[in-house]
Amino acid sequence: MSHSAPTALHLRNGGTSVVVDLTAPALIHWGPDLGDLSPEDLSSMVVAAQPQRVSGGIDQTPRLTLVPTAAAGWPGTPGFEGGRGGVVQGTVFSLASAEPRSTGATLHLVDEQRAIRLRVELDVDAAGLVTQRLTVVNDGVDDLVIQTLQPTFPLPWDATEILDTTGRHLRERSSQRHAFTFGTHVRESRRGRPGADATLLLAAGRPGLGFENGRVHGIHVAWSGNQRVLAERLPLGEALLAGGELAAWGEIVLGPGGEVSSPTVYGSWGEGLDQLAARFHDAWRARPQHPARPRPITLNTWEAVYFDHRLPKLLELADVAAGIGVERFVLDDGWFRHRRDDTAGLGDWYVDEGVWPDGLSPLADHVVGLGMEFGLWFEPEMVNPDSDVARAHPEWILRGRDELPPSARQQQVLNLANADAYAYILERMTEVLRTYPIAYVKWDHNRDLVDAATGPGGGSAVHAHTLAVYRLIDELKAAFPGLEIESCASGGARVDLGILDRTDRIWTSDCLDPVERLETQRYTALVVPPEMMGMHLTTPHVHSTGRTVSLAFSGAVALFGHFGIEWDLTTLDDRDRALVGEWVTLARRVRPLLATGRLVNVDTTDPGLDVRGVVAADRDRAFFTIAQTQTLIASPAGRVRLPGLDPDRSYRVRLVTPGGVVQEPAQSPLPWAHHDTVLTGRQLAEAGIRPPVQNPQQAVVVELTA
């Protein structure tokens, strides 16, 4: 770089500033907007960030650079590792050039000794969300093996509490917190998909951070294969978040001139988790392919009929669904050859002639004739060994040994990186989609990728398989404009912005129990906009937990996403059908607000009380739910706040819960619910209202109108 070149770049957008020290190069600020900074301000900031030399260390105290490496003296986790000839080689990158843009920059780094170029793409979007992607180019004459390639984000030194999520099937994205002590906190997914136990977001912030308050920074890796995220704190006065793909040795090999990019890693910050989440939501909604039309009220047949596909029953179910306002009818697993249970047939994507002698047309045409869209379940990446396709092509199954990997749901995984397997799945799905009026595909993925290699003795195929899945979805979307796809994976085991950039919603969890769903939905929404999260009414006796729940509780929880129904509605009497129809009507009324508004999660003091809402972008209206999961210590409970509204406007506050207010167990009416109650946004945020006295597993819906 020339002597007159700037020493720093200041990237600003959406209330976020990122400052890049070009002399290192390093990120020295990621967070609140710093305002207009002169070149002198920036050069002084670069100097202010530089450490002193201390005893016991190397002569030039290591710094957290954009791509830290061990050979450069960085004692923590490197951002890049690679090598040639079977060994990892020490790499040191220097800045070759920088291409600043109005709200981003591309930095070109080089290690001439190792014949490696590295490109850092850094952007700050209108929502204040920061993205980083690294691309490595092999300038050598022999192969370069990439072991680690992960963007790094600096943290404020006062971020001393970590928040992430874990879980299992039927309980994804449960939150956990602990002190951010010295050392490395690593979360890895080695399941070939993120997995139900993966953390959707790795965040660090000031102790006691909540949804409303507390400075917090977090990152998300937009990748649907194996991945790693970490938080690291070193006794050098440096703290960081980093993440990327978790590649097996030899899985990513670049020939001469070859290049590979890391997954995009997103970084968000906020004064409280709600503000952090809003940056993700705003950025995602600004994409050209983001679902624009109202999310259709969806009925899925799985918990209604399971594998028992009988046309008269399904026609009756469709009639009832249309009668209460359902807009999309989805036929789940069981429609294809040999598929009478989950032990056989997977991969044989031909309509089962024994169950559907006239094909799917009698049902699909009936559904469309009722004014609903027709949807169909597929699991394109999977195969039962007991299937025609597995018997004909055992070489298409991912495995690293002579024997098959341990089975899960009696199934194995097809290697979609195999050109023949890919072509077969593309052809079969294309044929079915052309034959029937299918507007929606429920794309399932019901097992981890275990020993997922290219064949006996072969290397890992997870990287190539994941890219092939992306390509397959892209091809189908291009061939069938308007087709919507849901990403489901044993419920919510593949929730990431890599898959969600190509699909139209995720299935949040196979557990529809509203008690369990409250936390799952709250922490999924830290990254995923609520209109892209499938949330369905459940049967009163919940299939996944055995708990009995009220319709009002189930409905109130399901309002905060893409609303649907998982229920055999033919078993309901006229009164209950009408009540379900009222919830459908309410969901249709609030869905425009949900798809454009700001989520608000209220930090309550009683763990049995859940208060959350959505406030319109112009703060003209809002709705909140007040849900109770257990008995409260105080009865009647103290007032709850409803924040997020315009403090200087007045709002009419009323209950709009379908079916009316449940009076019991209170012994007198709730006064404000029977009064023309008008309060300012400031009163609602600071003083609040009395919640209704409720039994456990009850909820009410509150509407606020300016």
XYZ file of C-alpha atoms in Angstrom:
706
model
C 0.000 0.000 0.000
C 1.214 3.521 -0.753
C 2.125 5.948 2.014
C -0.919 8.113 1.233
C -3.385 5.240 1.431
C -5.914 5.373 4.277
C -5.081 3.408 7.413
C -8.702 2.446 8.093
C -12.114 1.960 6.486
C -15.370 2.977 8.131
C -18.416 1.024 6.907
C -21.781 2.390 8.072
C -25.358 1.288 7.478
C -28.525 0.546 9.406
C -27.249 1.907 12.716
C -24.103 -0.230 12.576
C -20.475 0.793 12.172
C -17.621 -1.520 11.187
C -14.082 -0.133 11.313
C -11.293 -1.998 9.520
C -7.683 -1.305 10.489
C -5.944 -1.778 7.140
C -2.476 -1.908 8.703
C -3.160 -5.291 10.346
C -5.692 -5.872 8.705
C -8.222 -6.251 11.524
C -11.760 -5.370 12.551
C -11.417 -2.981 15.474
C -15.100 -2.084 15.856
C -18.370 -3.867 15.123
C -21.427 -2.391 16.784
C -23.208 0.941 17.278
C -22.867 3.626 14.633
C -19.904 5.872 15.443
C -21.152 8.807 13.378
C -19.122 10.732 10.839
C -15.408 10.071 11.364
C -12.638 12.009 9.657
C -9.475 10.286 8.384
C -7.724 11.683 11.463
C -10.414 10.191 13.733
C -9.949 6.807 12.077
C -6.152 6.881 12.228
C -6.329 7.740 15.917
C -8.774 4.891 16.456
C -6.282 2.521 14.809
C -3.573 3.695 17.200
C -5.917 3.468 20.195
C -6.608 -0.202 19.431
C -2.951 -1.247 19.300
C -1.626 -3.227 22.276
C 1.644 -2.778 24.160
C 4.370 -5.373 24.287
C 4.308 -7.352 27.530
C 6.602 -9.822 29.258
C 6.367 -13.498 28.477
C 5.066 -12.970 24.970
C 6.442 -12.586 21.503
C 8.062 -9.283 20.652
C 5.052 -8.012 18.720
C 1.945 -8.702 20.778
C -0.447 -10.795 18.652
C -3.632 -9.135 17.485
C -6.938 -10.483 16.287
C -6.641 -9.923 12.545
C -9.314 -10.545 9.909
C -7.864 -14.008 9.250
C -5.694 -14.941 12.251
C -3.137 -17.721 11.758
C -0.730 -19.581 14.025
C 2.345 -18.716 11.959
C 1.568 -15.018 12.435
C 1.707 -15.536 16.209
C -2.004 -15.826 16.983
C -2.316 -18.233 19.962
C -6.071 -18.780 19.605
C -8.191 -20.541 17.026
C -6.981 -19.789 13.483
C -9.264 -18.432 10.792
C -7.420 -20.389 8.112
C -5.604 -23.721 8.075
C -4.496 -25.606 5.006
C -1.594 -27.435 3.477
C -0.055 -29.450 0.712
C 1.505 -32.882 0.556
C -0.410 -34.203 3.554
C 0.800 -31.598 6.067
C -0.665 -28.390 7.483
C 1.589 -25.481 6.551
C 2.112 -22.228 8.396
C 0.392 -19.349 6.646
C 0.773 -15.588 7.082
C -1.486 -13.250 5.117
C -0.714 -9.651 4.261
C -2.984 -7.095 2.644
C -2.440 -6.748 -1.086
C -5.265 -4.336 -1.865
C -8.617 -3.086 -0.620
C -11.717 -2.248 -2.634
C -14.026 -0.144 -0.479
C -17.698 0.229 -1.360
C -20.296 2.549 0.155
C -21.335 0.002 2.792
C -18.764 -2.752 2.333
C -15.323 -3.727 1.178
C -13.442 -6.524 -0.508
C -9.974 -7.082 0.930
C -7.400 -9.074 -1.017
C -4.884 -10.920 1.166
C -1.925 -12.967 -0.007
C 0.703 -15.398 1.247
C 3.219 -15.490 -1.593
C 5.364 -18.174 0.043
C 2.422 -20.547 0.160
C 0.967 -19.400 -3.194
C -2.403 -18.664 -1.632
C -4.723 -15.734 -2.193
C -7.588 -15.006 0.162
C -10.499 -12.655 -0.508
C -12.518 -11.192 2.370
C -15.966 -9.879 1.440
C -17.386 -7.661 4.142
C -20.764 -5.916 3.966
C -23.123 -3.969 6.217
C -26.709 -3.966 4.935
C -29.564 -1.534 5.478
C -30.670 -3.458 8.570
C -27.215 -3.120 10.147
C -26.524 -6.841 9.662
C -22.873 -7.613 8.917
C -21.867 -10.412 6.543
C -18.453 -11.951 6.005
C -17.345 -14.513 3.457
C -13.827 -15.783 2.785
C -12.686 -17.166 -0.569
C -9.375 -19.015 -0.995
C -7.602 -19.303 -4.361
C -4.821 -21.840 -4.970
C -2.051 -20.170 -6.963
C 0.283 -23.138 -6.532
C 1.161 -25.955 -8.914
C -0.106 -28.743 -6.662
C -3.261 -29.450 -4.680
C -4.169 -27.340 -1.646
C -6.205 -28.968 1.112
C -8.456 -26.587 3.087
C -8.974 -27.563 6.701
C -10.276 -24.356 8.321
C -11.854 -21.325 6.686
C -13.934 -19.288 9.090
C -14.732 -15.573 9.373
C -13.971 -13.905 12.693
C -15.904 -11.152 14.478
C -14.418 -9.133 17.369
C -16.353 -8.721 20.612
C -16.427 -5.882 23.129
C -14.343 -6.753 26.169
C -17.373 -6.333 28.461
C -19.290 -9.131 26.698
C -18.871 -11.679 29.487
C -21.984 -13.866 29.170
C -22.589 -16.452 26.429
C -26.041 -17.371 25.143
C -26.634 -20.221 22.717
C -29.163 -22.997 22.138
C -29.224 -26.770 22.255
C -31.959 -29.386 22.049
C -33.170 -32.692 20.694
C -35.959 -34.024 18.506
C -39.230 -32.497 19.791
C -37.356 -29.830 21.771
C -35.144 -27.835 19.447
C -33.445 -24.547 20.329
C -33.655 -24.547 24.102
C -31.604 -21.675 25.452
C -28.587 -21.964 27.719
C -26.347 -19.342 29.290
C -23.039 -19.326 31.099
C -20.136 -17.053 31.921
C -17.796 -16.197 29.049
C -14.559 -17.098 30.809
C -11.050 -17.287 29.344
C -10.641 -20.037 26.815
C -12.718 -21.321 23.925
C -16.406 -22.264 23.927
C -16.928 -24.447 20.842
C -20.198 -25.735 19.353
C -19.782 -28.251 16.550
C -22.268 -30.115 14.420
C -20.988 -33.355 12.906
C -24.392 -34.699 11.840
C -24.227 -33.720 8.178
C -26.874 -31.119 8.984
C -27.000 -28.574 11.817
C -29.024 -30.988 13.971
C -31.644 -30.489 16.648
C -28.889 -29.839 19.187
C -27.102 -27.193 17.099
C -27.023 -23.595 18.179
C -28.834 -21.375 15.695
C -27.043 -18.338 17.116
C -23.919 -17.992 19.223
C -24.138 -14.750 21.174
C -22.132 -12.955 23.815
C -23.156 -9.885 25.741
C -23.234 -7.982 28.954
C -24.232 -10.052 31.993
C -27.980 -10.384 32.442
C -28.758 -9.529 28.824
C -32.406 -9.970 27.944
C -34.742 -9.484 25.022
C -35.363 -5.844 25.875
C -32.012 -4.704 27.280
C -28.314 -5.512 27.422
C -25.750 -5.047 24.650
C -25.335 -8.343 22.781
C -23.511 -9.555 19.659
C -24.183 -12.833 17.860
C -23.271 -14.786 14.729
C -25.026 -17.335 12.516
C -23.411 -19.665 9.957
C -25.557 -19.990 6.817
C -24.601 -23.591 6.014
C -26.659 -26.793 6.037
C -23.815 -29.295 6.499
C -21.250 -29.803 9.239
C -20.327 -26.561 10.961
C -18.476 -25.027 13.875
C -19.040 -21.838 15.867
C -16.916 -20.647 18.753
C -16.541 -17.880 21.281
C -13.014 -17.233 22.462
C -11.541 -14.983 25.145
C -7.774 -14.636 25.456
C -5.571 -13.010 28.088
C -4.381 -10.632 25.371
C -7.420 -8.417 25.841
C -9.075 -9.965 22.772
C -12.459 -11.693 22.506
C -14.177 -13.000 19.396
C -16.887 -15.010 17.729
C -16.033 -17.165 14.715
C -17.761 -19.772 12.607
C -17.739 -21.697 9.387
C -17.906 -25.116 7.814
C -16.443 -28.049 9.732
C -14.672 -29.907 6.932
C -13.070 -33.318 7.227
C -9.402 -33.577 6.239
C -9.231 -34.036 2.486
C -12.868 -33.090 1.957
C -12.074 -29.738 0.318
C -9.158 -30.001 -2.114
C -8.305 -27.207 -4.554
C -6.384 -28.038 -7.688
C -4.126 -25.401 -9.242
C -6.235 -22.309 -9.904
C -9.141 -23.693 -7.890
C -11.060 -21.703 -5.316
C -13.595 -22.282 -2.568
C -15.671 -19.960 -0.405
C -16.658 -20.253 3.205
C -20.343 -20.135 4.057
C -21.619 -16.626 4.607
C -21.477 -15.804 8.308
C -23.924 -13.202 9.595
C -23.213 -10.951 12.547
C -25.873 -8.987 14.394
C -25.870 -6.877 17.515
C -28.470 -5.060 19.542
C -29.509 -3.430 22.762
C -31.303 -6.615 23.770
C -32.001 -9.746 21.759
C -35.113 -8.307 20.095
C -33.035 -5.631 18.361
C -30.439 -8.211 17.339
C -33.216 -10.409 15.882
C -34.851 -7.476 14.085
C -31.695 -6.976 12.007
C -31.955 -10.565 10.755
C -35.678 -10.187 10.036
C -35.326 -6.860 8.218
C -32.418 -8.115 6.117
C -34.190 -11.337 5.182
C -37.417 -9.574 4.262
C -35.498 -7.279 1.906
C -34.434 -10.189 -0.335
C -36.141 -10.250 -3.755
C -37.170 -13.899 -3.296
C -38.690 -13.411 0.169
C -42.314 -14.646 0.249
C -44.382 -11.566 -0.540
C -47.973 -12.792 -0.560
C -49.826 -13.589 2.676
C -48.755 -16.975 4.028
C -51.529 -19.472 3.152
C -53.312 -21.097 6.096
C -52.055 -24.681 5.793
C -53.506 -28.028 6.791
C -51.032 -30.916 6.815
C -52.443 -34.460 6.888
C -49.720 -36.219 8.896
C -51.276 -36.228 12.367
C -54.742 -36.568 10.833
C -54.222 -39.834 8.922
C -50.509 -40.816 9.106
C -49.974 -43.600 6.499
C -53.684 -44.438 6.234
C -54.332 -42.903 2.815
C -57.965 -43.446 1.864
C -59.472 -41.150 -0.729
C -62.958 -40.757 0.869
C -61.406 -39.769 4.205
C -59.022 -37.281 2.600
C -61.793 -35.764 0.471
C -63.892 -35.251 3.604
C -60.929 -33.712 5.402
C -60.386 -31.338 2.477
C -64.065 -30.319 2.514
C -63.957 -29.493 6.229
C -60.648 -27.647 5.871
C -61.951 -25.464 3.045
C -65.086 -24.758 5.034
C -63.167 -23.155 7.908
C -60.850 -21.076 5.709
C -57.817 -23.305 5.074
C -55.939 -22.205 1.933
C -53.391 -24.988 1.413
C -53.885 -28.754 1.810
C -50.710 -30.867 2.091
C -50.643 -34.655 1.612
C -47.841 -36.032 3.790
C -45.796 -39.256 3.723
C -47.335 -42.444 2.320
C -48.445 -41.660 -1.255
C -45.664 -43.451 -3.181
C -44.893 -47.086 -3.977
C -44.525 -49.674 -1.196
C -44.980 -46.989 1.496
C -47.450 -48.396 3.980
C -45.169 -47.619 6.920
C -41.708 -46.098 7.378
C -39.774 -49.307 6.685
C -39.976 -49.412 2.885
C -40.416 -47.501 -0.347
C -38.475 -44.339 0.384
C -36.839 -43.268 -2.869
C -39.438 -44.914 -5.129
C -41.077 -41.654 -6.154
C -43.939 -43.120 -8.188
C -47.557 -42.815 -7.044
C -48.580 -46.108 -5.405
C -51.038 -47.699 -7.823
C -52.518 -49.919 -5.113
C -53.529 -47.004 -2.907
C -54.087 -44.431 -5.646
C -55.366 -46.422 -8.676
C -56.295 -43.186 -10.466
C -53.197 -41.343 -9.316
C -53.326 -38.283 -7.069
C -55.622 -36.380 -9.433
C -58.903 -37.230 -7.645
C -57.585 -35.623 -4.462
C -55.466 -32.859 -6.011
C -58.210 -31.724 -8.382
C -60.769 -31.783 -5.563
C -58.510 -29.665 -3.346
C -57.887 -27.122 -6.104
C -61.593 -27.093 -6.950
C -62.309 -26.063 -3.361
C -60.074 -23.026 -3.829
C -57.095 -24.418 -1.919
C -53.526 -25.086 -3.041
C -52.311 -28.687 -3.120
C -49.023 -29.652 -1.480
C -47.072 -32.913 -1.352
C -44.441 -34.477 0.920
C -41.048 -35.640 -0.369
C -37.848 -36.795 1.302
C -35.532 -36.492 -1.703
C -32.201 -37.115 0.047
C -33.193 -40.375 1.698
C -33.781 -44.008 0.769
C -35.012 -47.189 2.445
C -32.760 -50.190 1.772
C -36.098 -51.945 1.182
C -36.850 -50.017 -2.006
C -36.533 -50.622 -5.714
C -34.031 -47.800 -6.140
C -31.717 -49.025 -3.337
C -31.750 -52.558 -4.695
C -30.928 -51.301 -8.178
C -28.286 -48.767 -7.107
C -26.638 -49.602 -3.758
C -23.664 -47.492 -4.921
C -25.800 -44.360 -4.533
C -25.948 -44.737 -0.745
C -23.526 -42.688 1.359
C -21.178 -44.949 3.314
C -17.505 -45.316 4.148
C -17.431 -49.054 4.896
C -18.573 -52.252 3.198
C -21.597 -52.423 5.499
C -24.226 -49.691 5.620
C -24.031 -47.021 8.335
C -26.327 -47.408 11.359
C -29.899 -46.897 10.184
C -32.294 -44.243 11.431
C -36.025 -44.490 10.780
C -35.042 -47.569 8.742
C -33.409 -45.336 6.122
C -30.098 -44.316 4.613
C -28.889 -41.240 2.706
C -28.522 -40.902 -1.052
C -25.338 -39.262 -2.275
C -26.748 -36.413 -4.340
C -23.196 -35.483 -5.325
C -23.363 -38.658 -7.430
C -24.482 -37.407 -10.842
C -26.682 -40.426 -11.542
C -28.445 -40.298 -8.180
C -28.976 -36.559 -8.611
C -30.407 -37.022 -12.098
C -32.803 -39.732 -10.883
C -34.213 -37.609 -8.050
C -34.497 -34.541 -10.263
C -36.316 -36.538 -12.949
C -38.757 -38.202 -10.528
C -39.625 -34.979 -8.695
C -39.973 -33.100 -11.972
C -42.351 -35.743 -13.342
C -44.592 -35.651 -10.253
C -44.600 -31.846 -10.141
C -45.520 -31.684 -13.846
C -48.306 -34.254 -13.531
C -50.218 -32.672 -10.647
C -51.118 -29.086 -9.657
C -48.568 -28.967 -6.832
C -47.931 -25.515 -5.389
C -45.948 -26.596 -2.337
C -43.417 -29.279 -1.405
C -42.795 -30.351 2.161
C -39.116 -31.340 1.858
C -38.224 -33.647 4.740
C -34.842 -34.913 6.004
C -35.307 -37.484 8.756
C -31.837 -38.628 9.745
C -28.299 -37.510 10.459
C -25.568 -38.237 7.923
C -23.529 -40.974 9.635
C -20.281 -42.194 8.005
C -21.340 -40.146 4.988
C -18.576 -41.058 2.551
C -18.436 -41.583 -1.200
C -18.242 -45.378 -0.837
C -16.250 -48.075 0.981
C -12.896 -46.516 1.856
C -13.914 -43.151 0.415
C -13.716 -39.711 1.964
C -16.427 -37.510 3.415
C -19.102 -36.360 0.983
C -20.977 -33.975 3.286
C -19.608 -30.817 1.646
C -20.395 -31.968 -1.900
C -23.766 -33.446 -0.898
C -24.835 -30.185 0.762
C -23.960 -28.176 -2.335
C -25.868 -30.713 -4.452
C -28.978 -30.275 -2.283
C -28.777 -26.520 -2.814
C -28.414 -27.054 -6.564
C -31.371 -29.447 -6.682
C -33.663 -26.984 -4.905
C -32.465 -24.184 -7.174
C -33.178 -26.267 -10.294
C -36.681 -27.188 -9.162
C -37.476 -23.590 -8.260
C -36.278 -22.439 -11.677
C -38.302 -25.130 -13.466
C -41.491 -24.441 -11.491
C -41.828 -20.693 -10.865
C -44.024 -20.016 -7.865
C -43.370 -23.417 -6.260
C -42.944 -23.037 -2.514
C -40.792 -25.419 -0.465
C -40.772 -26.070 3.263
C -37.554 -27.317 4.829
C -38.352 -29.963 7.427
C -35.710 -32.136 9.086
C -36.970 -34.440 11.836
C -38.861 -31.280 12.715
C -36.369 -28.450 13.176
C -32.980 -30.165 12.747
C -31.912 -28.230 9.641
C -32.671 -24.605 10.420
C -30.108 -22.270 8.898
C -30.043 -19.381 6.456
C -28.278 -21.518 3.860
C -31.327 -23.732 3.328
C -33.749 -20.912 4.126
C -32.316 -18.709 1.375
C -33.766 -21.274 -1.060
C -36.964 -22.325 0.701
C -40.068 -20.508 1.876
C -40.411 -21.686 5.432
C -39.042 -24.148 7.971
C -40.922 -26.678 10.047
C -39.994 -25.364 13.467
C -40.450 -28.615 15.392
C -42.350 -31.890 15.248
C -43.580 -31.003 18.740
C -46.818 -29.018 18.527
C -47.323 -28.852 22.290
C -47.745 -25.107 22.923
C -45.970 -25.346 26.289
C -42.849 -26.629 24.537
C -43.327 -24.443 21.477
C -43.107 -21.166 23.422
C -39.357 -21.465 23.946
C -38.618 -23.202 20.633
C -40.352 -20.451 18.670
C -38.869 -17.621 20.722
C -35.271 -18.709 20.141
C -35.794 -19.790 16.517
C -37.043 -16.260 15.860
C -33.689 -14.825 16.948
C -32.679 -15.461 13.330
C -35.715 -16.679 11.348
C -38.501 -14.183 10.516
C -41.743 -15.447 12.100
C -43.643 -15.639 8.800
C -41.143 -18.318 7.701
C -41.714 -20.523 10.763
C -44.387 -23.217 10.467
C -46.693 -23.098 13.518
C -49.793 -25.273 13.609
C -52.790 -25.854 15.811
C -52.589 -29.250 17.444
C -55.097 -31.809 18.624
C -56.267 -31.256 22.220
C -54.394 -34.441 23.198
C -50.900 -33.638 21.904
C -49.368 -36.557 20.009
C -45.750 -35.736 20.903
C -46.089 -35.198 24.664
C -49.410 -36.711 25.753
C -50.393 -33.401 27.333
C -53.965 -32.132 26.991
C -54.141 -28.481 25.932
C -56.874 -25.977 25.207
C -57.582 -24.640 21.735
C -57.073 -21.065 22.977
C -53.590 -21.875 24.265
C -52.615 -23.739 21.089
C -54.054 -20.997 18.888
C -52.384 -18.121 20.716
C -48.971 -19.789 20.431
C -49.475 -20.643 16.736
C -50.349 -17.045 15.820
C -46.665 -16.064 15.827
C -45.732 -17.764 12.580
C -46.962 -19.325 9.360
C -50.283 -20.521 10.773
C -51.649 -23.972 10.048
C -53.453 -27.018 11.390
C -52.253 -30.567 12.189
C -55.527 -32.200 13.184
C -58.241 -34.547 11.894
C -60.932 -31.898 11.627
C -63.525 -34.494 10.582
C -63.710 -35.615 14.227
C -64.940 -32.189 15.419
C -68.571 -31.245 15.938
C -70.019 -28.099 14.361
C -69.307 -25.938 17.407
C -65.624 -26.890 17.606
C -65.176 -26.541 13.845
C -66.604 -23.041 14.065
C -64.196 -22.194 16.895
C -61.208 -23.436 14.892
C -62.546 -21.300 12.050
C -62.464 -18.261 14.342
C -58.753 -18.880 14.983
C -58.170 -19.174 11.236
C -59.976 -15.851 10.753
C -57.845 -14.184 13.435
C -54.646 -15.627 11.951
C -55.586 -14.238 8.538
C -56.260 -10.832 10.102
C -52.912 -10.567 11.910
C -50.651 -12.187 9.302
C -49.874 -8.957 7.395
C -48.725 -7.418 10.670
C -46.714 -10.528 11.585
C -44.919 -10.515 8.213
C -43.823 -6.876 8.426
C -43.796 -5.929 12.108
C -41.296 -6.050 14.933
C -41.325 -8.972 17.374
C -41.433 -7.979 21.027
C -40.518 -10.433 23.801
C -41.212 -9.012 27.230
C -38.727 -9.845 29.978
C -41.094 -10.982 32.736
C -40.194 -11.757 36.323
C -42.428 -14.820 36.774
C -41.231 -17.883 34.812
C -44.823 -19.073 34.417
C -45.892 -15.977 32.490
C -45.082 -15.442 28.819
C -45.798 -12.076 27.189
C -44.903 -11.481 23.534
C -46.234 -9.462 20.648
C -45.796 -7.951 17.211
C -45.815 -4.174 16.671
C -46.459 -2.691 13.226
C -43.565 -0.930 11.510
C -45.480 2.363 11.739
C -46.551 1.463 15.306
C -50.170 1.988 14.317
C -51.297 -1.338 15.754
C -50.050 -4.391 17.580
C -51.134 -7.645 19.075
C -49.785 -9.383 22.152
C -50.455 -12.719 23.802
C -50.379 -13.285 27.534
C -49.837 -16.995 28.139
C -49.513 -18.865 31.392
C -47.616 -22.161 31.533
C -47.825 -22.848 35.273
C -49.353 -21.443 38.430
C -47.943 -18.061 39.459
C -46.614 -17.091 42.852
C -48.833 -13.993 42.905
C -52.563 -14.195 42.250
C -53.766 -11.902 40.862
C -50.473 -11.254 39.122
C -48.793 -7.859 38.988
C -49.098 -5.718 35.890
C -47.294 -6.697 32.700
C -45.731 -4.193 30.322
C -46.519 -4.049 26.592
C -43.487 -2.208 25.144
C -42.564 -1.212 21.609
C -45.430 1.172 20.778
C -45.215 4.904 20.059
C -44.922 6.461 23.528
C -46.858 9.576 22.515
C -49.836 7.908 20.830
C -52.938 6.518 22.493
C -54.078 2.944 21.903
C -57.399 1.197 22.417
C -56.710 -2.059 24.280
C -59.075 -5.009 23.958
C -59.164 -8.776 24.191
C -59.842 -10.547 20.879
C -59.348 -14.191 21.912
C -61.619 -16.421 19.806
C -64.250 -18.067 21.972
C -64.269 -15.151 24.390
C -62.602 -14.593 27.744
C -62.239 -17.617 30.000
C -63.566 -16.309 33.318
C -62.343 -19.123 35.550
C -60.502 -19.294 37.892
C -61.024 -15.564 38.586
C -64.006 -14.701 40.759
C -64.744 -11.343 39.144
C -64.381 -9.877 35.627
C -61.088 -8.375 34.447
C -61.933 -4.637 34.701
C -59.999 -3.262 31.719
C -61.385 -5.956 29.402
C -64.932 -4.669 30.052
C -64.055 -0.990 29.754
C -63.229 1.243 26.793
C -59.569 1.157 27.817
C -57.304 3.684 26.091
C -53.670 4.062 27.186
C -50.618 5.746 25.706
C -47.701 3.739 24.409
C -45.654 5.142 27.259
C -48.217 3.991 29.848
C -48.300 0.525 28.290
C -44.502 0.245 28.231
C -43.827 1.653 31.689
C -46.907 0.914 33.821
C -48.664 -1.886 31.952
C -51.933 -3.706 32.504
C -53.142 -6.454 34.776
C -52.951 -9.855 33.091
C -56.066 -12.007 33.457
C -56.152 -14.572 36.222
C -55.647 -17.844 34.365
C -55.099 -21.503 35.015
C -51.927 -23.073 33.637
C -51.998 -23.577 29.866
C -54.347 -20.713 29.144
C -53.714 -17.678 26.974
C -55.416 -14.526 25.745
C -54.849 -12.332 22.696
C -54.699 -8.558 23.197
C -55.135 -6.172 20.264
C -53.935 -2.579 20.395
C -55.082 0.001 17.875
C -53.883 3.612 17.707
